Coordinates of C-alpha atoms in Angstrom, one line a residue:
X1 CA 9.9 10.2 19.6
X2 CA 7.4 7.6 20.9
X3 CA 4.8 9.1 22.9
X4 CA 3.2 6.9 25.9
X5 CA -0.4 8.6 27.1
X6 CA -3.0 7.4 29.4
X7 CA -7.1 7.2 29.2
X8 CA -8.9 8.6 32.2
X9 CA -12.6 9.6 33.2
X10 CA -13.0 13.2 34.4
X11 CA -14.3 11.7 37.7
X12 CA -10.9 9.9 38.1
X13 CA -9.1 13.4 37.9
X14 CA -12.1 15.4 40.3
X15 CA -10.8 15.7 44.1
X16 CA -7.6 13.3 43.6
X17 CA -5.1 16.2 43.9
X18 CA -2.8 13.2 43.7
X19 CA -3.6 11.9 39.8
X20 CA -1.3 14.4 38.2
X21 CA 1.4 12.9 39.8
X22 CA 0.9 10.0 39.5
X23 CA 0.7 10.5 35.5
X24 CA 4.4 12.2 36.1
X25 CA 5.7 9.1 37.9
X26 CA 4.0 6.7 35.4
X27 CA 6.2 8.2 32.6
X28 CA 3.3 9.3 30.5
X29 CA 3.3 12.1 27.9
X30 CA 0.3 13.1 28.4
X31 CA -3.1 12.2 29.6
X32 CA -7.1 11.3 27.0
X33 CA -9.8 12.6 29.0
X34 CA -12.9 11.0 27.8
X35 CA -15.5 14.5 27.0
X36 CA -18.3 12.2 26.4
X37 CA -18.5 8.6 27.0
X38 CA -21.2 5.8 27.2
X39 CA -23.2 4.3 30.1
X40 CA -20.7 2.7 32.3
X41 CA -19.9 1.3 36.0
X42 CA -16.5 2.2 36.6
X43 CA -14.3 1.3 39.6
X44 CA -12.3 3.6 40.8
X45 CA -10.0 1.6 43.4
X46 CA -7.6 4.6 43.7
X47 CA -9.8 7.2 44.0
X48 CA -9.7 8.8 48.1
X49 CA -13.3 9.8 47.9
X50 CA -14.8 7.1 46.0
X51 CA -15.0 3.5 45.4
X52 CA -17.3 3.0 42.3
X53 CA -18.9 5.8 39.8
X54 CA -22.5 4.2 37.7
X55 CA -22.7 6.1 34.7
X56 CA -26.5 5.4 34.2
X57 CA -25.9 6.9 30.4
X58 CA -24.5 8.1 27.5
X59 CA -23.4 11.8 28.6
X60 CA -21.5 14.6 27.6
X61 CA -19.7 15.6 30.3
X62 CA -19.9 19.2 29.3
X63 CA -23.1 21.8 29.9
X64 CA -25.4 20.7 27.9
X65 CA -26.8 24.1 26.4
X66 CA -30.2 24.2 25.2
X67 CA -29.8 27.2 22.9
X68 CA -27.5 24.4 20.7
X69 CA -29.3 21.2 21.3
X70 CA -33.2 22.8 20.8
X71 CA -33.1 22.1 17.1
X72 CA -31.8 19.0 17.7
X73 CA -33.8 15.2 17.4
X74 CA -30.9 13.7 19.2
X75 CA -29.8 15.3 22.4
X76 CA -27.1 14.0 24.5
X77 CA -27.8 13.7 28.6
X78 CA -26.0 15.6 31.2
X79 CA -24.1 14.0 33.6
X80 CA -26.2 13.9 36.4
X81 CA -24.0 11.6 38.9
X82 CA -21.1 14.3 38.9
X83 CA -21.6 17.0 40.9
X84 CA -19.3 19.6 38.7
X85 CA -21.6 21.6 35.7
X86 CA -18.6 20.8 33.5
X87 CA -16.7 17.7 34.3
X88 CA -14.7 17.5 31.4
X89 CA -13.5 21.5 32.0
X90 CA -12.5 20.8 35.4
X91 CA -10.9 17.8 34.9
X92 CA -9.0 19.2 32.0
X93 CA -8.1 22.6 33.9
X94 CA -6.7 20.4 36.3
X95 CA -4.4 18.7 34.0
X96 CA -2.8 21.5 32.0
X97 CA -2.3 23.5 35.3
X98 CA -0.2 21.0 36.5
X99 CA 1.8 20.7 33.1
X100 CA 0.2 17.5 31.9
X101 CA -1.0 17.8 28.3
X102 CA -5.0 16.7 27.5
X103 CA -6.0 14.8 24.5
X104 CA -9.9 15.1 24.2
X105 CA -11.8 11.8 24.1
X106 CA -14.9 11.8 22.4
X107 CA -17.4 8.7 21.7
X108 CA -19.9 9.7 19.1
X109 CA -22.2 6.7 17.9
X110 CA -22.7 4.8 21.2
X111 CA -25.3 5.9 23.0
X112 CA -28.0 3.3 24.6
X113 CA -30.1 6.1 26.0
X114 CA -30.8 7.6 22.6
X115 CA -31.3 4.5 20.3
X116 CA -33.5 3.5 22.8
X117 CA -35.8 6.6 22.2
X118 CA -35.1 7.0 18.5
X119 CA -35.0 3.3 17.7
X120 CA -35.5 4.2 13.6
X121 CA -32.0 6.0 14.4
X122 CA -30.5 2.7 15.9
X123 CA -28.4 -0.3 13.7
X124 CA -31.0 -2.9 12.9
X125 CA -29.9 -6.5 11.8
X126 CA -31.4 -8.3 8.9
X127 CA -33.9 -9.6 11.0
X128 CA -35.5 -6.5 11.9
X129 CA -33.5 -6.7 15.6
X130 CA -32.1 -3.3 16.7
X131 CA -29.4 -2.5 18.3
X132 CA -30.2 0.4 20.5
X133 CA -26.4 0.8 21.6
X134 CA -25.9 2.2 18.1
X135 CA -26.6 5.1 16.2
X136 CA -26.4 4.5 12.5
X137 CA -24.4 7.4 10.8
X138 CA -26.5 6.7 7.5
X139 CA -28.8 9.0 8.9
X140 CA -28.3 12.7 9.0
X141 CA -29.9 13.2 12.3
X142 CA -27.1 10.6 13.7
X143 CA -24.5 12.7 11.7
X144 CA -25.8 16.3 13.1
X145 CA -25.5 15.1 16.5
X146 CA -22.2 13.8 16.4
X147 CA -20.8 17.2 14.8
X148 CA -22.7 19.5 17.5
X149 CA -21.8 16.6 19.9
X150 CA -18.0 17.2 19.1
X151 CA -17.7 21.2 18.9
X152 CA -19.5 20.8 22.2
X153 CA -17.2 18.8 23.7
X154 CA -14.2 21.0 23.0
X155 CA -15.9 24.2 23.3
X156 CA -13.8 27.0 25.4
X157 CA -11.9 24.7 26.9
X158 CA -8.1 24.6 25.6
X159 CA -7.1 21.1 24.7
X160 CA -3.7 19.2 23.2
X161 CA -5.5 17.2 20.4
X162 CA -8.7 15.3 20.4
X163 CA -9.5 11.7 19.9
X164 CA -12.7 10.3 18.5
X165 CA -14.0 7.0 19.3
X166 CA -16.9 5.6 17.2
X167 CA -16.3 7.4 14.5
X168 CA -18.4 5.2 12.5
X169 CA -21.2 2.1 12.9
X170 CA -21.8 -0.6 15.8
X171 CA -22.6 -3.8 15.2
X172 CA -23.8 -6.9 17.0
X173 CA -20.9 -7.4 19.4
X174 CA -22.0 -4.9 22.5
X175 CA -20.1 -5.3 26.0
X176 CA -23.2 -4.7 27.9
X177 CA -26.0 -5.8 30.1
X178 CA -25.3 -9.3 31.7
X179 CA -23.7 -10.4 28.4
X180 CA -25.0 -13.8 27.3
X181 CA -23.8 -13.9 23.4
X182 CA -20.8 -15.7 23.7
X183 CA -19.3 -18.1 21.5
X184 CA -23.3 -18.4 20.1
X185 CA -22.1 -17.3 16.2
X186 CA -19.4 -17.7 14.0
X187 CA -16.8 -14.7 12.9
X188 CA -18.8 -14.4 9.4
X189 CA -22.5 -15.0 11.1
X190 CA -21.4 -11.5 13.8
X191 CA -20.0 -10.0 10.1
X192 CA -23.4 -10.4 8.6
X193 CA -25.8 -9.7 11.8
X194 CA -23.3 -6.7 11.9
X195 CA -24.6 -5.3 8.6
X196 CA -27.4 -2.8 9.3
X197 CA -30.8 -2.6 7.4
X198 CA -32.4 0.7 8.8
X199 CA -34.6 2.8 6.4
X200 CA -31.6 4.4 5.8
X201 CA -29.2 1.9 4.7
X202 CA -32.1 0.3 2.4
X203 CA -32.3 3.5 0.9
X204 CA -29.0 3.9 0.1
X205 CA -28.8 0.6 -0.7
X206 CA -32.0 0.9 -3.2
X207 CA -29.9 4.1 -5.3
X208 CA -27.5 1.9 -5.7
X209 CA -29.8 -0.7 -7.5
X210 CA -30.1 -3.3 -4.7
X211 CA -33.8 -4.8 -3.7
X212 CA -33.6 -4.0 -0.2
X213 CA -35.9 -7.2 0.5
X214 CA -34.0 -9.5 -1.4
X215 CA -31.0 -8.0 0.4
X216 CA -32.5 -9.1 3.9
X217 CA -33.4 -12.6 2.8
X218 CA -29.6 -13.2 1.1
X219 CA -28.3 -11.7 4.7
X220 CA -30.5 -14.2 6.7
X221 CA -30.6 -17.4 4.2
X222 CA -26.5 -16.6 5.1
X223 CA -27.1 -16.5 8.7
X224 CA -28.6 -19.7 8.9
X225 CA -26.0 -21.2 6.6
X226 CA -23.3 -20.1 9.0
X227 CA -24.9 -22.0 12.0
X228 CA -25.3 -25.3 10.2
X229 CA -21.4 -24.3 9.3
X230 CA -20.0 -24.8 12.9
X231 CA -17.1 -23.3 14.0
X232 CA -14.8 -20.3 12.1
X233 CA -12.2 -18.5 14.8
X234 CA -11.8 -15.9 11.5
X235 CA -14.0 -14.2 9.0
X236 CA -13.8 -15.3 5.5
X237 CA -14.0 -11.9 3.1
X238 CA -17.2 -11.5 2.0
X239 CA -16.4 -10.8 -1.8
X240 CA -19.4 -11.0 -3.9
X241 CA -20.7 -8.4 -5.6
X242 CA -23.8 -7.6 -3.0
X243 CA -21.5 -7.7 -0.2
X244 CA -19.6 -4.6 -2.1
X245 CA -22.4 -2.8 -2.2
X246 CA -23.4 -2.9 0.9
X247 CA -19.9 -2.2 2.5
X248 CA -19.5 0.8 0.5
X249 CA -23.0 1.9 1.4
X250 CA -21.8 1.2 5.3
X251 CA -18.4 3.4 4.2
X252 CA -20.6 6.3 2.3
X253 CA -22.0 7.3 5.8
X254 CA -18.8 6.4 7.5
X255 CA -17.3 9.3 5.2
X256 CA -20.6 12.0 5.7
X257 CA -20.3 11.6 9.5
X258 CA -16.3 11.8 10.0
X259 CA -16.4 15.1 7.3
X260 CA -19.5 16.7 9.3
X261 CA -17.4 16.1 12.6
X262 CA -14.2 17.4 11.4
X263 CA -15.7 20.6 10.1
X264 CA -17.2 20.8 13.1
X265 CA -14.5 20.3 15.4
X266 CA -12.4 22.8 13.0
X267 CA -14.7 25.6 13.6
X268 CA -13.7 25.5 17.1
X269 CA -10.0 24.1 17.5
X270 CA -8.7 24.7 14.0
X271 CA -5.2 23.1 14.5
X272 CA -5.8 20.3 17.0
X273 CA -4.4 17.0 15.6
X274 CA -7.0 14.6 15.4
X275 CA -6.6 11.0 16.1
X276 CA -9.2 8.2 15.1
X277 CA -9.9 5.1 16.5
X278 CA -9.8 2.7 13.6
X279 CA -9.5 -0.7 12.3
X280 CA -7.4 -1.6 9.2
X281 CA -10.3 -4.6 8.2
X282 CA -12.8 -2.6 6.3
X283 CA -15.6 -4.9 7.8
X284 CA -15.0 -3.9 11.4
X285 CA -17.9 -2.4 13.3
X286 CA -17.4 -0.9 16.9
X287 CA -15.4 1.6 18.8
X288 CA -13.1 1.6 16.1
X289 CA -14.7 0.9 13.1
X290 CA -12.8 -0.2 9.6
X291 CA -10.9 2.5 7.8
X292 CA -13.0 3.8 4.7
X293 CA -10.5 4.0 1.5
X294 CA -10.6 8.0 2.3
X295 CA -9.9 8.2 6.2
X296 CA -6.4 8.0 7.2
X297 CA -6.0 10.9 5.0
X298 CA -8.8 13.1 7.2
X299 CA -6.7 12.3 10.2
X300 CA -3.2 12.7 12.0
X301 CA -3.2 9.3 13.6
X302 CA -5.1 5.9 13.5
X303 CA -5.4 4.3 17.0
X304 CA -5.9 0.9 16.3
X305 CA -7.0 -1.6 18.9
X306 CA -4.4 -4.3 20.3
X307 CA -6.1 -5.2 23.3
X308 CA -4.8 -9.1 23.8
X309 CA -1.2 -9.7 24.3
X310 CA -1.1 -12.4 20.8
X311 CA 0.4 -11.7 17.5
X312 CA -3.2 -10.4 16.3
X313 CA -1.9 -6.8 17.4
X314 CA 1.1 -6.5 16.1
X315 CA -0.7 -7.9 12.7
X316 CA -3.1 -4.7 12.7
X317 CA -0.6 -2.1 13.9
X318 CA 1.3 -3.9 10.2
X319 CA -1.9 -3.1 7.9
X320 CA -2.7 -0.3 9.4
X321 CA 1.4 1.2 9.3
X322 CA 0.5 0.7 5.3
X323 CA -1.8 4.1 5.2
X324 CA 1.4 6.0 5.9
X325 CA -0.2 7.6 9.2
X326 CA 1.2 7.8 12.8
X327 CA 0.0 4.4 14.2
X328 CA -1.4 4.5 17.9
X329 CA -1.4 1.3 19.7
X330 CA -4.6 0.6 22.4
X331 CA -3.0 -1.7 25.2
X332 CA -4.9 -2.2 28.2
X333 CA -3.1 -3.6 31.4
X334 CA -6.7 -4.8 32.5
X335 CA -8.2 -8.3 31.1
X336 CA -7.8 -10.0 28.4
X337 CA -4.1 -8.6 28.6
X338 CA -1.8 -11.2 30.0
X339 CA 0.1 -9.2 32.9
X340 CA 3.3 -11.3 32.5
X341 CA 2.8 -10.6 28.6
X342 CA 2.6 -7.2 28.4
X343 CA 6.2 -5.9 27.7
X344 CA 7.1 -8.2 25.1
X345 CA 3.6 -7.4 23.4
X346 CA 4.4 -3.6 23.2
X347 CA 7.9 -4.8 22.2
X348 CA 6.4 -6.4 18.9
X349 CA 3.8 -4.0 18.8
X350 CA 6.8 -1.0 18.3
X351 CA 8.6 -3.6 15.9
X352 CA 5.3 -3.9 13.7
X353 CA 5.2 0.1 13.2
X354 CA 3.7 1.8 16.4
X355 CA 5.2 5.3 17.1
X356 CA 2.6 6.2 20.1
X357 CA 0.6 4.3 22.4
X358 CA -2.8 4.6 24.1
X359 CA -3.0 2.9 28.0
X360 CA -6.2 1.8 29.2
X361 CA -6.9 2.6 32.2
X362 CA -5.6 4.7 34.4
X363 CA -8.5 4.9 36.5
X364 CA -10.2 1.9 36.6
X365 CA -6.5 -0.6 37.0
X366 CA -5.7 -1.3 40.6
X367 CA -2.9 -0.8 42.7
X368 CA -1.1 -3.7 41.7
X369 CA -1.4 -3.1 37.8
X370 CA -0.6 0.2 37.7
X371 CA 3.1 -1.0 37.7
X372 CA 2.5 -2.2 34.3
X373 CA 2.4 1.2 32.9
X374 CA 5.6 1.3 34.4
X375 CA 6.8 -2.0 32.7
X376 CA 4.9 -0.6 29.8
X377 CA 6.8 2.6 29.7
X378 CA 10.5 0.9 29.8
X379 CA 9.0 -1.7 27.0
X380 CA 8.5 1.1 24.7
X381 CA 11.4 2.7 24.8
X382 CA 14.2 -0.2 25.2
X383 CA 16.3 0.0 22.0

């Protein structure tokens, strides 16, 4: 059976006695309820009581218990623009009572607020920029938190399954701020400015007999090349024998933070199915960074992300079907999708080897597109 679920905020579920239905009517299986999420200005043009919710941080929306986080370096913040002590619990309570099941969403390496403050923590390009969006999981302080984050998240409050989001490393591409990047490198030049060079990458990098130096100067000598180069829609693979280093160095951590997190998610939900945001191209750095040669295995399901309605979706849903895991497709009714698009996308999409899909969003799409889940919905299961 394909499954159809929807993401929402817990602040799109608090005081809209309504949103429960509305799930029902939408046709939706079930409902991922983001636990902790980054900084964000969210509309909510369906909300009765609201209008607009500004996020202001990273949070975990969750108590946020000192007796846990004291021994901490990394801390996540409280939610301080709900007024509910546990946003996720309520929203989540809310769901299940009325029979609509509750996948638990939960970012872990994306968090502004704390790169910001720990910015030898942060993903830091070749030359010596940060990226204080991104926690880099070489470094077991990054990996601590996003375990405690995760057993947090879930902690006495009953659940479906979870879902975890940045289950991995950032890179340069960041939708954030007044966004001024675009179109200014080419697909290899965002590859390379996507590699990180913290202290604890050059470490890593240094037991496995590279010259962390001469690794920087290679990565920016490249950089440069790539601008005199002009114009490349798609990365090239970067196949030389530095470039395999440093991958599997980016993979190595990749592995020690999704291991720390699953143990500690098992600890509290032992038999919660676990689905992970992923991206079949090794390379990929972001919300759903590139499967490691040992993840799909750790997992249930690989949601992979198939955002614009061309035949780039349907081509990852393919590579990623390969792993022999349940593939999740991410559609979004909301730009870049193509409304008039849509069905025929999740048509191919389902052709390529998608047995569930993920709809983004239900709380921030307006009136007028929430019909598309609809459309969405009837897509999916037409024979």
């Amino acid at each position: 059976m394909v499954t159809v679920t929807g993401h929402a905020y817990p602040w799109d579920v608090i005081g809209d006695l309504s949103f429960p239905d509305r799930v029902r009517e939408l046709g939706l299986t079930g409902v991922t309820l983001a636990a902790s999420y980054h900084s964000t200005r969210a509309a909510t043009p369906l909300h009765p009581r609201h209008q607009l919710v500004d996020a202001r941080w990273a949070a975990l929306y969750r108590p946020v218990r000192d007796s846990v986080w004291a021994p901490h370096r990394l801390r996540p913040g409280a939610a301080e623009w709900m007024t509910e002590a546990d946003p996720f619990g309520v929203a989540a309570d809310a769901l299940r009572r009325a029979g609509v099941p509750v996948t638990a969403w939960i970012v872990l390496t994306h968090s502004t607020r704390l790169g910001s403050a720990h910015p030898d923590l942060a993903v830091t390009n070749c030359f010596g920029e940060r990226y204080p969006y991104a926690l880099c999981p070489a470094n077991p302080q990054v990996r601590d938190y996003a375990a405690t984050l995760t057993a947090e998240a879930v902690r006495d409050v009953p659940v479906d399954a979870v879902s975890l989001e940045a289950c991995g490393q950032l890179g340069l591409a960041h939708l954030g701020h007044h966004e001024k990047t675009d179109d200014a490198w080419t697909a290899n030049a965002a590859r390379l400015l996507s590699i990180c060079c913290c202290q604890g990458c050059q470490s890593a990098w240094r037991e496995r007999g590279l010259d962390p130096g001469e690794v920087v100067d290679r990565l920016r000598a490249d950089v440069h090349a790539e601008a005199a180069r002009g114009s490349d829609p798609s990365p090239t693979p970067l196949t030389d024998p530095m470039a395999g280093h440093l991958l599997a160095t980016r993979h190595a951590a990749t592995d020690a933070l999704r291991t720390q997190v699953l143990a500690a998610l098992r600890e509290v939900l032992p038999d919660a199915p676990v689905t992970l945001h992923a991206n079949p191209d090794p390379w990929a750095t972001g919300p759903s960074p590139g499967l490691t040669p040992t993840a799909a295995a750790d997992v249930d399901a690989l949601l992979v992300p198939a955002w614009p309605t061309g035949p780039a979706g349907a081509e990852i849903v393919t590579r990623a079907a390969r792993t022999g895991r349940p593939v999740d497709a991410y559609v979004t009714v909301l730009p870049p999708a193509a409304p008039d698009a849509l069905a025929d996308h999740v048509r191919r999409l389902r052709g390529a080897g998608a047995t569930r899909f993920s709809l983004y969003h239900l709380g921030l799409a307006p009136a007028w597109r929430q019909r598309l889940f609809v459309e969405i919905v009837k897509a999916v299961h037409d024979d």
